[in-house]
mmCIF file of the C-alpha atoms, coordinates in Angstrom:
data_MODEL
# 
_entry.id   MODEL 
# 
loop_
_atom_site.group_PDB 
_atom_site.id 
_atom_site.type_symbol 
_atom_site.label_atom_id 
_atom_site.label_alt_id 
_atom_site.label_comp_id 
_atom_site.label_asym_id 
_atom_site.label_entity_id 
_atom_site.label_seq_id 
_atom_site.pdbx_PDB_ins_code 
_atom_site.Cartn_x 
_atom_site.Cartn_y 
_atom_site.Cartn_z 
_atom_site.occupancy 
_atom_site.B_iso_or_equiv 
_atom_site.pdbx_formal_charge 
_atom_site.auth_seq_id 
_atom_site.auth_comp_id 
_atom_site.auth_asym_id 
_atom_site.auth_atom_id 
_atom_site.pdbx_PDB_model_num 
ATOM 1   C CA . ALA A 1 1   ? -124.572 105.392 -164.149 1.00 0.00 ? 1   ALA A CA 1 
ATOM 2   C CA . ASP A 1 2   ? -126.838 104.557 -161.022 1.00 0.00 ? 2   ASP A CA 1 
ATOM 3   C CA . SER A 1 3   ? -124.897 103.135 -158.067 1.00 0.00 ? 3   SER A CA 1 
ATOM 4   C CA . ILE A 1 4   ? -125.944 100.474 -155.635 1.00 0.00 ? 4   ILE A CA 1 
ATOM 5   C CA . SER A 1 5   ? -125.941 101.484 -151.906 1.00 0.00 ? 5   SER A CA 1 
ATOM 6   C CA . ASP A 1 6   ? -124.573 99.481  -149.173 1.00 0.00 ? 6   ASP A CA 1 
ATOM 7   C CA . ASP A 1 7   ? -128.216 99.383  -147.681 1.00 0.00 ? 7   ASP A CA 1 
ATOM 8   C CA . SER A 1 8   ? -129.588 97.934  -150.990 1.00 0.00 ? 8   SER A CA 1 
ATOM 9   C CA . ILE A 1 9   ? -127.049 95.234  -150.968 1.00 0.00 ? 9   ILE A CA 1 
ATOM 10  C CA . GLN A 1 10  ? -127.893 94.376  -147.391 1.00 0.00 ? 10  GLN A CA 1 
ATOM 11  C CA . VAL A 1 11  ? -131.624 94.225  -148.248 1.00 0.00 ? 11  VAL A CA 1 
ATOM 12  C CA . MET A 1 12  ? -130.682 91.529  -151.010 1.00 0.00 ? 12  MET A CA 1 
ATOM 13  C CA . GLY A 1 13  ? -129.268 89.202  -148.309 1.00 0.00 ? 13  GLY A CA 1 
ATOM 14  C CA . GLY A 1 14  ? -125.884 90.454  -146.792 1.00 0.00 ? 14  GLY A CA 1 
ATOM 15  C CA . SER A 1 15  ? -123.128 93.027  -146.292 1.00 0.00 ? 15  SER A CA 1 
ATOM 16  C CA . PRO A 1 16  ? -120.934 94.009  -149.177 1.00 0.00 ? 16  PRO A CA 1 
ATOM 17  C CA . LEU A 1 17  ? -118.186 91.658  -147.814 1.00 0.00 ? 17  LEU A CA 1 
ATOM 18  C CA . GLN A 1 18  ? -120.492 88.845  -147.648 1.00 0.00 ? 18  GLN A CA 1 
ATOM 19  C CA . LEU A 1 19  ? -121.617 89.206  -151.075 1.00 0.00 ? 19  LEU A CA 1 
ATOM 20  C CA . VAL A 1 20  ? -117.984 89.437  -152.281 1.00 0.00 ? 20  VAL A CA 1 
ATOM 21  C CA . ALA A 1 21  ? -117.180 86.364  -150.264 1.00 0.00 ? 21  ALA A CA 1 
ATOM 22  C CA . ALA A 1 22  ? -120.228 84.529  -151.908 1.00 0.00 ? 22  ALA A CA 1 
ATOM 23  C CA . LEU A 1 23  ? -119.191 85.545  -155.424 1.00 0.00 ? 23  LEU A CA 1 
ATOM 24  C CA . VAL A 1 24  ? -115.514 84.186  -154.665 1.00 0.00 ? 24  VAL A CA 1 
ATOM 25  C CA . VAL A 1 25  ? -116.986 80.822  -153.605 1.00 0.00 ? 25  VAL A CA 1 
ATOM 26  C CA . ILE A 1 26  ? -119.295 80.566  -156.612 1.00 0.00 ? 26  ILE A CA 1 
ATOM 27  C CA . HIS A 1 27  ? -116.419 81.466  -159.056 1.00 0.00 ? 27  HIS A CA 1 
ATOM 28  C CA . GLY A 1 28  ? -114.065 79.035  -157.307 1.00 0.00 ? 28  GLY A CA 1 
ATOM 29  C CA . ALA A 1 29  ? -116.540 76.203  -157.581 1.00 0.00 ? 29  ALA A CA 1 
ATOM 30  C CA . ALA A 1 30  ? -117.219 76.965  -161.129 1.00 0.00 ? 30  ALA A CA 1 
ATOM 31  C CA . ALA A 1 31  ? -113.448 76.828  -161.965 1.00 0.00 ? 31  ALA A CA 1 
ATOM 32  C CA . ALA A 1 32  ? -113.075 73.523  -159.990 1.00 0.00 ? 32  ALA A CA 1 
ATOM 33  C CA . LEU A 1 33  ? -115.922 72.186  -161.955 1.00 0.00 ? 33  LEU A CA 1 
ATOM 34  C CA . ARG A 1 34  ? -114.267 73.174  -165.212 1.00 0.00 ? 34  ARG A CA 1 
ATOM 35  C CA . GLN A 1 35  ? -110.859 71.876  -164.201 1.00 0.00 ? 35  GLN A CA 1 
ATOM 36  C CA . SER A 1 36  ? -112.239 68.558  -163.012 1.00 0.00 ? 36  SER A CA 1 
ATOM 37  C CA . GLY A 1 37  ? -113.965 67.959  -166.473 1.00 0.00 ? 37  GLY A CA 1 
ATOM 38  C CA . ALA A 1 38  ? -117.301 67.762  -165.007 1.00 0.00 ? 38  ALA A CA 1 
ATOM 39  C CA . GLY A 1 39  ? -120.425 69.423  -166.209 1.00 0.00 ? 39  GLY A CA 1 
ATOM 40  C CA . PRO A 1 40  ? -124.257 69.932  -165.751 1.00 0.00 ? 40  PRO A CA 1 
ATOM 41  C CA . MET A 1 41  ? -124.961 66.340  -166.980 1.00 0.00 ? 41  MET A CA 1 
ATOM 42  C CA . ASP A 1 42  ? -123.076 64.950  -163.813 1.00 0.00 ? 42  ASP A CA 1 
ATOM 43  C CA . VAL A 1 43  ? -125.973 66.483  -161.582 1.00 0.00 ? 43  VAL A CA 1 
ATOM 44  C CA . GLN A 1 44  ? -128.813 66.185  -164.287 1.00 0.00 ? 44  GLN A CA 1 
ATOM 45  C CA . ALA A 1 45  ? -132.122 65.556  -162.488 1.00 0.00 ? 45  ALA A CA 1 
ATOM 46  C CA . TYR A 1 46  ? -134.333 62.742  -163.877 1.00 0.00 ? 46  TYR A CA 1 
ATOM 47  C CA . VAL A 1 47  ? -137.218 63.681  -165.973 1.00 0.00 ? 47  VAL A CA 1 
ATOM 48  C CA . ASP A 1 48  ? -139.294 61.203  -168.206 1.00 0.00 ? 48  ASP A CA 1 
ATOM 49  C CA . GLU A 1 49  ? -137.331 60.943  -171.304 1.00 0.00 ? 49  GLU A CA 1 
ATOM 50  C CA . ARG A 1 50  ? -138.553 61.406  -174.800 1.00 0.00 ? 50  ARG A CA 1 
ATOM 51  C CA . ARG A 1 51  ? -138.818 58.507  -177.295 1.00 0.00 ? 51  ARG A CA 1 
ATOM 52  C CA . PHE A 1 52  ? -138.877 58.365  -181.089 1.00 0.00 ? 52  PHE A CA 1 
ATOM 53  C CA . TYR A 1 53  ? -139.954 55.261  -183.045 1.00 0.00 ? 53  TYR A CA 1 
ATOM 54  C CA . CYS A 1 54  ? -139.342 54.385  -186.571 1.00 0.00 ? 54  CYS A CA 1 
ATOM 55  C CA . ALA A 1 55  ? -141.874 52.920  -189.114 1.00 0.00 ? 55  ALA A CA 1 
ATOM 56  C CA . LYS A 1 56  ? -139.546 50.044  -189.199 1.00 0.00 ? 56  LYS A CA 1 
ATOM 57  C CA . ALA A 1 57  ? -136.400 48.737  -187.647 1.00 0.00 ? 57  ALA A CA 1 
ATOM 58  C CA . GLU A 1 58  ? -134.224 48.296  -190.802 1.00 0.00 ? 58  GLU A CA 1 
ATOM 59  C CA . GLY A 1 59  ? -131.964 51.311  -191.605 1.00 0.00 ? 59  GLY A CA 1 
ATOM 60  C CA . CYS A 1 60  ? -133.386 53.275  -188.718 1.00 0.00 ? 60  CYS A CA 1 
ATOM 61  C CA . PRO A 1 61  ? -132.850 55.673  -186.938 1.00 0.00 ? 61  PRO A CA 1 
ATOM 62  C CA . LEU A 1 62  ? -129.952 57.605  -188.448 1.00 0.00 ? 62  LEU A CA 1 
ATOM 63  C CA . LEU A 1 63  ? -128.262 60.361  -186.371 1.00 0.00 ? 63  LEU A CA 1 
ATOM 64  C CA . SER A 1 64  ? -126.766 63.661  -186.886 1.00 0.00 ? 64  SER A CA 1 
ATOM 65  C CA . HIS A 1 65  ? -124.995 65.904  -184.446 1.00 0.00 ? 65  HIS A CA 1 
ATOM 66  C CA . THR A 1 66  ? -124.130 69.467  -183.401 1.00 0.00 ? 66  THR A CA 1 
ATOM 67  C CA . TRP A 1 67  ? -122.743 70.604  -180.264 1.00 0.00 ? 67  TRP A CA 1 
ATOM 68  C CA . GLY A 1 68  ? -125.425 69.790  -177.497 1.00 0.00 ? 68  GLY A CA 1 
ATOM 69  C CA . GLN A 1 69  ? -127.993 68.345  -179.921 1.00 0.00 ? 69  GLN A CA 1 
ATOM 70  C CA . VAL A 1 70  ? -128.486 64.979  -181.616 1.00 0.00 ? 70  VAL A CA 1 
ATOM 71  C CA . ILE A 1 71  ? -131.250 64.493  -184.301 1.00 0.00 ? 71  ILE A CA 1 
ATOM 72  C CA . ALA A 1 72  ? -132.753 61.112  -184.989 1.00 0.00 ? 72  ALA A CA 1 
ATOM 73  C CA . THR A 1 73  ? -134.289 60.698  -188.462 1.00 0.00 ? 73  THR A CA 1 
ATOM 74  C CA . ASP A 1 74  ? -136.445 57.927  -190.114 1.00 0.00 ? 74  ASP A CA 1 
ATOM 75  C CA . PRO A 1 75  ? -135.302 57.933  -193.618 1.00 0.00 ? 75  PRO A CA 1 
ATOM 76  C CA . SER A 1 76  ? -138.421 56.091  -194.701 1.00 0.00 ? 76  SER A CA 1 
ATOM 77  C CA . THR A 1 77  ? -140.768 58.844  -193.345 1.00 0.00 ? 77  THR A CA 1 
ATOM 78  C CA . GLY A 1 78  ? -138.620 62.009  -192.980 1.00 0.00 ? 78  GLY A CA 1 
ATOM 79  C CA . LYS A 1 79  ? -139.691 62.298  -189.381 1.00 0.00 ? 79  LYS A CA 1 
ATOM 80  C CA . THR A 1 80  ? -137.297 63.438  -186.846 1.00 0.00 ? 80  THR A CA 1 
ATOM 81  C CA . ALA A 1 81  ? -136.713 64.112  -183.093 1.00 0.00 ? 81  ALA A CA 1 
ATOM 82  C CA . THR A 1 82  ? -134.064 66.236  -181.267 1.00 0.00 ? 82  THR A CA 1 
ATOM 83  C CA . PHE A 1 83  ? -132.283 65.040  -178.193 1.00 0.00 ? 83  PHE A CA 1 
ATOM 84  C CA . ARG A 1 84  ? -129.432 66.239  -175.830 1.00 0.00 ? 84  ARG A CA 1 
ATOM 85  C CA . ASP A 1 85  ? -127.713 63.016  -175.366 1.00 0.00 ? 85  ASP A CA 1 
ATOM 86  C CA . VAL A 1 86  ? -129.298 59.873  -176.857 1.00 0.00 ? 86  VAL A CA 1 
ATOM 87  C CA . MET A 1 87  ? -129.491 56.073  -176.742 1.00 0.00 ? 87  MET A CA 1 
ATOM 88  C CA . ALA A 1 88  ? -130.724 54.405  -179.725 1.00 0.00 ? 88  ALA A CA 1 
ATOM 89  C CA . GLY A 1 89  ? -131.231 50.843  -181.112 1.00 0.00 ? 89  GLY A CA 1 
ATOM 90  C CA . PRO A 1 90  ? -133.039 49.231  -183.974 1.00 0.00 ? 90  PRO A CA 1 
ATOM 91  C CA . GLY A 1 91  ? -136.131 51.185  -184.718 1.00 0.00 ? 91  GLY A CA 1 
ATOM 92  C CA . TRP A 1 92  ? -135.905 53.599  -181.854 1.00 0.00 ? 92  TRP A CA 1 
ATOM 93  C CA . ALA A 1 93  ? -134.015 56.365  -180.054 1.00 0.00 ? 93  ALA A CA 1 
ATOM 94  C CA . LYS A 1 94  ? -134.514 57.805  -176.590 1.00 0.00 ? 94  LYS A CA 1 
ATOM 95  C CA . GLU A 1 95  ? -133.138 60.755  -174.409 1.00 0.00 ? 95  GLU A CA 1 
ATOM 96  C CA . TRP A 1 96  ? -130.319 59.435  -172.465 1.00 0.00 ? 96  TRP A CA 1 
ATOM 97  C CA . ASN A 1 97  ? -130.760 60.821  -169.000 1.00 0.00 ? 97  ASN A CA 1 
ATOM 98  C CA . TRP A 1 98  ? -127.749 60.533  -166.764 1.00 0.00 ? 98  TRP A CA 1 
ATOM 99  C CA . GLY A 1 99  ? -129.950 60.727  -163.609 1.00 0.00 ? 99  GLY A CA 1 
ATOM 100 C CA . HIS A 1 100 ? -132.257 57.789  -164.577 1.00 0.00 ? 100 HIS A CA 1 
ATOM 101 C CA . HIS A 1 101 ? -130.806 55.250  -162.214 1.00 0.00 ? 101 HIS A CA 1 
ATOM 102 C CA . PRO A 1 102 ? -129.946 55.390  -158.660 1.00 0.00 ? 102 PRO A CA 1 
ATOM 103 C CA . GLU A 1 103 ? -126.221 55.557  -159.465 1.00 0.00 ? 103 GLU A CA 1 
ATOM 104 C CA . HIS A 1 104 ? -125.694 58.803  -161.446 1.00 0.00 ? 104 HIS A CA 1 
ATOM 105 C CA . VAL A 1 105 ? -123.706 58.707  -164.663 1.00 0.00 ? 105 VAL A CA 1 
ATOM 106 C CA . THR A 1 106 ? -120.913 61.185  -164.474 1.00 0.00 ? 106 THR A CA 1 
ATOM 107 C CA . HIS A 1 107 ? -118.018 62.135  -166.780 1.00 0.00 ? 107 HIS A CA 1 
ATOM 108 C CA . ALA A 1 108 ? -115.742 60.118  -164.470 1.00 0.00 ? 108 ALA A CA 1 
ATOM 109 C CA . THR A 1 109 ? -117.716 56.926  -164.257 1.00 0.00 ? 109 THR A CA 1 
ATOM 110 C CA . GLY A 1 110 ? -118.826 56.846  -167.963 1.00 0.00 ? 110 GLY A CA 1 
ATOM 111 C CA . PRO A 1 111 ? -121.930 54.946  -168.983 1.00 0.00 ? 111 PRO A CA 1 
ATOM 112 C CA . MET A 1 112 ? -123.145 52.430  -166.292 1.00 0.00 ? 112 MET A CA 1 
ATOM 113 C CA . THR A 1 113 ? -124.360 48.971  -166.642 1.00 0.00 ? 113 THR A CA 1 
ATOM 114 C CA . PRO A 1 114 ? -128.149 50.053  -165.773 1.00 0.00 ? 114 PRO A CA 1 
ATOM 115 C CA . ASP A 1 115 ? -127.901 52.180  -168.979 1.00 0.00 ? 115 ASP A CA 1 
ATOM 116 C CA . VAL A 1 116 ? -127.008 49.018  -171.069 1.00 0.00 ? 116 VAL A CA 1 
ATOM 117 C CA . GLU A 1 117 ? -129.981 47.249  -169.560 1.00 0.00 ? 117 GLU A CA 1 
ATOM 118 C CA . GLU A 1 118 ? -132.123 50.189  -170.152 1.00 0.00 ? 118 GLU A CA 1 
ATOM 119 C CA . ILE A 1 119 ? -131.307 49.663  -173.921 1.00 0.00 ? 119 ILE A CA 1 
ATOM 120 C CA . MET A 1 120 ? -132.378 46.005  -173.664 1.00 0.00 ? 120 MET A CA 1 
ATOM 121 C CA . GLN A 1 121 ? -135.636 47.308  -172.009 1.00 0.00 ? 121 GLN A CA 1 
ATOM 122 C CA . GLU A 1 122 ? -136.274 49.669  -174.876 1.00 0.00 ? 122 GLU A CA 1 
ATOM 123 C CA . MET A 1 123 ? -135.479 46.879  -177.419 1.00 0.00 ? 123 MET A CA 1 
ATOM 124 C CA . LYS A 1 124 ? -138.213 44.528  -175.720 1.00 0.00 ? 124 LYS A CA 1 
ATOM 125 C CA . LEU A 1 125 ? -140.638 47.399  -175.976 1.00 0.00 ? 125 LEU A CA 1 
ATOM 126 C CA . TYR A 1 126 ? -140.187 47.968  -179.667 1.00 0.00 ? 126 TYR A CA 1 
ATOM 127 C CA . ASN A 1 127 ? -139.945 44.452  -180.599 1.00 0.00 ? 127 ASN A CA 1 
ATOM 128 C CA . PRO A 1 128 ? -139.546 41.693  -177.940 1.00 0.00 ? 128 PRO A CA 1 
ATOM 129 C CA . LYS A 1 129 ? -138.918 39.068  -180.572 1.00 0.00 ? 129 LYS A CA 1 
ATOM 130 C CA . ALA A 1 130 ? -135.786 40.841  -182.010 1.00 0.00 ? 130 ALA A CA 1 
ATOM 131 C CA . LEU A 1 131 ? -133.210 41.384  -179.390 1.00 0.00 ? 131 LEU A CA 1 
ATOM 132 C CA . ASN A 1 132 ? -130.003 40.604  -180.954 1.00 0.00 ? 132 ASN A CA 1 
ATOM 133 C CA . LEU A 1 133 ? -127.471 43.342  -182.034 1.00 0.00 ? 133 LEU A CA 1 
ATOM 134 C CA . ASP A 1 134 ? -124.592 43.046  -184.321 1.00 0.00 ? 134 ASP A CA 1 
ATOM 135 C CA . ARG A 1 135 ? -122.848 46.361  -183.225 1.00 0.00 ? 135 ARG A CA 1 
ATOM 136 C CA . PHE A 1 136 ? -122.626 48.453  -180.107 1.00 0.00 ? 136 PHE A CA 1 
ATOM 137 C CA . TYR A 1 137 ? -121.152 51.963  -180.284 1.00 0.00 ? 137 TYR A CA 1 
ATOM 138 C CA . MET A 1 138 ? -120.035 53.819  -177.251 1.00 0.00 ? 138 MET A CA 1 
ATOM 139 C CA . SER A 1 139 ? -119.400 57.476  -177.757 1.00 0.00 ? 139 SER A CA 1 
ATOM 140 C CA . ILE A 1 140 ? -116.832 59.300  -175.224 1.00 0.00 ? 140 ILE A CA 1 
ATOM 141 C CA . GLY A 1 141 ? -117.989 62.767  -176.291 1.00 0.00 ? 141 GLY A CA 1 
ATOM 142 C CA . VAL A 1 142 ? -116.738 65.455  -178.528 1.00 0.00 ? 142 VAL A CA 1 
ATOM 143 C CA . LYS A 1 143 ? -113.396 66.021  -176.635 1.00 0.00 ? 143 LYS A CA 1 
ATOM 144 C CA . GLY A 1 144 ? -113.163 62.467  -175.052 1.00 0.00 ? 144 GLY A CA 1 
ATOM 145 C CA . ALA A 1 145 ? -114.097 63.625  -171.673 1.00 0.00 ? 145 ALA A CA 1 
ATOM 146 C CA . LEU A 1 146 ? -116.486 60.938  -170.988 1.00 0.00 ? 146 LEU A CA 1 
ATOM 147 C CA . ALA A 1 147 ? -114.719 57.887  -169.352 1.00 0.00 ? 147 ALA A CA 1 
ATOM 148 C CA . ASN A 1 148 ? -115.019 54.464  -170.846 1.00 0.00 ? 148 ASN A CA 1 
ATOM 149 C CA . ASN A 1 149 ? -116.231 51.910  -168.271 1.00 0.00 ? 149 ASN A CA 1 
ATOM 150 C CA . GLN A 1 150 ? -114.878 48.493  -168.501 1.00 0.00 ? 150 GLN A CA 1 
ATOM 151 C CA . THR A 1 151 ? -117.576 47.002  -166.375 1.00 0.00 ? 151 THR A CA 1 
ATOM 152 C CA . THR A 1 152 ? -120.192 48.386  -168.855 1.00 0.00 ? 152 THR A CA 1 
ATOM 153 C CA . ASP A 1 153 ? -118.139 47.032  -171.711 1.00 0.00 ? 153 ASP A CA 1 
ATOM 154 C CA . ASP A 1 154 ? -118.228 43.605  -169.990 1.00 0.00 ? 154 ASP A CA 1 
ATOM 155 C CA . LYS A 1 155 ? -122.023 43.891  -169.573 1.00 0.00 ? 155 LYS A CA 1 
ATOM 156 C CA . ILE A 1 156 ? -122.455 44.467  -173.406 1.00 0.00 ? 156 ILE A CA 1 
ATOM 157 C CA . LYS A 1 157 ? -120.371 41.409  -174.097 1.00 0.00 ? 157 LYS A CA 1 
ATOM 158 C CA . GLU A 1 158 ? -122.361 39.349  -171.641 1.00 0.00 ? 158 GLU A CA 1 
ATOM 159 C CA . MET A 1 159 ? -125.679 40.465  -173.058 1.00 0.00 ? 159 MET A CA 1 
ATOM 160 C CA . TRP A 1 160 ? -125.122 40.507  -176.850 1.00 0.00 ? 160 TRP A CA 1 
ATOM 161 C CA . GLY A 1 161 ? -121.825 38.610  -177.263 1.00 0.00 ? 161 GLY A CA 1 
ATOM 162 C CA . ILE A 1 162 ? -120.155 41.481  -178.956 1.00 0.00 ? 162 ILE A CA 1 
ATOM 163 C CA . GLU A 1 163 ? -117.396 43.758  -178.231 1.00 0.00 ? 163 GLU A CA 1 
ATOM 164 C CA . PRO A 1 164 ? -118.407 47.468  -177.923 1.00 0.00 ? 164 PRO A CA 1 
ATOM 165 C CA . VAL A 1 165 ? -116.878 49.930  -180.312 1.00 0.00 ? 165 VAL A CA 1 
ATOM 166 C CA . VAL A 1 166 ? -115.588 52.819  -178.380 1.00 0.00 ? 166 VAL A CA 1 
ATOM 167 C CA . GLY A 1 167 ? -114.789 56.166  -180.146 1.00 0.00 ? 167 GLY A CA 1 
ATOM 168 C CA . LYS A 1 168 ? -111.091 56.887  -180.292 1.00 0.00 ? 168 LYS A CA 1 
ATOM 169 C CA . THR A 1 169 ? -108.811 59.429  -181.945 1.00 0.00 ? 169 THR A CA 1 
ATOM 170 C CA . GLU A 1 170 ? -107.666 57.362  -184.875 1.00 0.00 ? 170 GLU A CA 1 
ATOM 171 C CA . GLU A 1 171 ? -107.695 59.178  -188.131 1.00 0.00 ? 171 GLU A CA 1 
ATOM 172 C CA . LEU A 1 172 ? -111.003 59.225  -189.980 1.00 0.00 ? 172 LEU A CA 1 
ATOM 173 C CA . VAL A 1 173 ? -111.178 58.005  -193.478 1.00 0.00 ? 173 VAL A CA 1 
ATOM 174 C CA . ASP A 1 174 ? -113.914 60.305  -195.032 1.00 0.00 ? 174 ASP A CA 1 
ATOM 175 C CA . GLU A 1 175 ? -113.687 64.062  -195.294 1.00 0.00 ? 175 GLU A CA 1 
ATOM 176 C CA . TYR A 1 176 ? -115.278 65.137  -192.131 1.00 0.00 ? 176 TYR A CA 1 
ATOM 177 C CA . ASP A 1 177 ? -114.262 67.967  -189.762 1.00 0.00 ? 177 ASP A CA 1 
ATOM 178 C CA . LYS A 1 178 ? -110.462 67.075  -188.914 1.00 0.00 ? 178 LYS A CA 1 
ATOM 179 C CA . SER A 1 179 ? -110.364 69.114  -185.845 1.00 0.00 ? 179 SER A CA 1 
ATOM 180 C CA . GLN A 1 180 ? -109.149 66.929  -182.904 1.00 0.00 ? 180 GLN A CA 1 
ATOM 181 C CA . SER A 1 181 ? -112.051 67.997  -180.799 1.00 0.00 ? 181 SER A CA 1 
ATOM 182 C CA . LYS A 1 182 ? -114.603 66.496  -183.160 1.00 0.00 ? 182 LYS A CA 1 
ATOM 183 C CA . MET A 1 183 ? -112.743 63.129  -184.049 1.00 0.00 ? 183 MET A CA 1 
ATOM 184 C CA . PHE A 1 184 ? -114.244 61.270  -181.222 1.00 0.00 ? 184 PHE A CA 1 
ATOM 185 C CA . LEU A 1 185 ? -117.919 61.985  -181.656 1.00 0.00 ? 185 LEU A CA 1 
ATOM 186 C CA . LEU A 1 186 ? -117.985 61.973  -185.562 1.00 0.00 ? 186 LEU A CA 1 
ATOM 187 C CA . GLN A 1 187 ? -116.226 58.786  -185.677 1.00 0.00 ? 187 GLN A CA 1 
ATOM 188 C CA . SER A 1 188 ? -118.924 57.100  -183.271 1.00 0.00 ? 188 SER A CA 1 
ATOM 189 C CA . VAL A 1 189 ? -121.821 58.644  -185.107 1.00 0.00 ? 189 VAL A CA 1 
ATOM 190 C CA . GLU A 1 190 ? -120.591 57.852  -188.598 1.00 0.00 ? 190 GLU A CA 1 
ATOM 191 C CA . ARG A 1 191 ? -119.657 54.280  -187.778 1.00 0.00 ? 191 ARG A CA 1 
ATOM 192 C CA . TYR A 1 192 ? -123.006 53.880  -186.196 1.00 0.00 ? 192 TYR A CA 1 
ATOM 193 C CA . ASN A 1 193 ? -124.943 55.256  -189.320 1.00 0.00 ? 193 ASN A CA 1 
ATOM 194 C CA . SER A 1 194 ? -122.711 53.334  -191.721 1.00 0.00 ? 194 SER A CA 1 
ATOM 195 C CA . ALA A 1 195 ? -123.613 50.129  -189.887 1.00 0.00 ? 195 ALA A CA 1 
ATOM 196 C CA . VAL A 1 196 ? -127.426 50.921  -189.925 1.00 0.00 ? 196 VAL A CA 1 
ATOM 197 C CA . ARG A 1 197 ? -127.433 51.952  -193.613 1.00 0.00 ? 197 ARG A CA 1 
ATOM 198 C CA . GLY A 1 198 ? -125.748 48.675  -194.308 1.00 0.00 ? 198 GLY A CA 1 
ATOM 199 C CA . GLY A 1 199 ? -128.556 46.595  -192.583 1.00 0.00 ? 199 GLY A CA 1 
ATOM 200 C CA . ALA A 1 200 ? -126.575 45.903  -189.345 1.00 0.00 ? 200 ALA A CA 1 
ATOM 201 C CA . ARG A 1 201 ? -128.693 45.769  -185.955 1.00 0.00 ? 201 ARG A CA 1 
ATOM 202 C CA . ALA A 1 202 ? -126.905 48.563  -184.149 1.00 0.00 ? 202 ALA A CA 1 
ATOM 203 C CA . ALA A 1 203 ? -127.174 50.403  -180.855 1.00 0.00 ? 203 ALA A CA 1 
ATOM 204 C CA . ILE A 1 204 ? -125.420 53.316  -179.486 1.00 0.00 ? 204 ILE A CA 1 
ATOM 205 C CA . LEU A 1 205 ? -124.907 55.442  -176.329 1.00 0.00 ? 205 LEU A CA 1 
ATOM 206 C CA . LEU A 1 206 ? -124.061 59.166  -177.445 1.00 0.00 ? 206 LEU A CA 1 
ATOM 207 C CA . HIS A 1 207 ? -122.818 62.047  -175.494 1.00 0.00 ? 207 HIS A CA 1 
ATOM 208 C CA . SER A 1 208 ? -123.142 65.214  -177.527 1.00 0.00 ? 208 SER A CA 1 
ATOM 209 C CA . THR A 1 209 ? -120.721 67.653  -175.925 1.00 0.00 ? 209 THR A CA 1 
ATOM 210 C CA . CYS A 1 210 ? -117.422 67.352  -174.271 1.00 0.00 ? 210 CYS A CA 1 
# 
């Protein structure tokens, strides 16, 4: 195999020892990130989020999930949209960008009050005459790595007069994937879908990975 000379390493920006030192630092930082439970969403840059609108608010949108992906579907038209993380309410869904607001969402903070206020703003855009909710679902991720924020829970109660339903590890009734790593998210998604199918006005903040 071809070898890389010391000179070629120096041309790329430093001595062999400097390169090794840099690699050690990068590896250490990555290991610390994994150990802390943090991830790329914790430093996600803000970009304008994609929106999805239903033909009608009743029974829409329904959500399906695989790791790192959430699909919103309008059952009346068959139209779909794909998101990484999502916020959804009666008749609409929108990419949940953790960097949207000045105080960045992280796994340690959990969803923040501006995210809840953003849901209200989206509801006003869709139908300013229909701002009530019957249910609010808060996903803590597939493995439960996303913190639950009590201040945010209190904001939901203040705005809609309802207690948010936070994904927990209690046993699922239906025959879903029973692996412990999927219980949190499947419970949140299925509870939300069940409420929407039943005619409830429901909203959700959904994290699609850890």
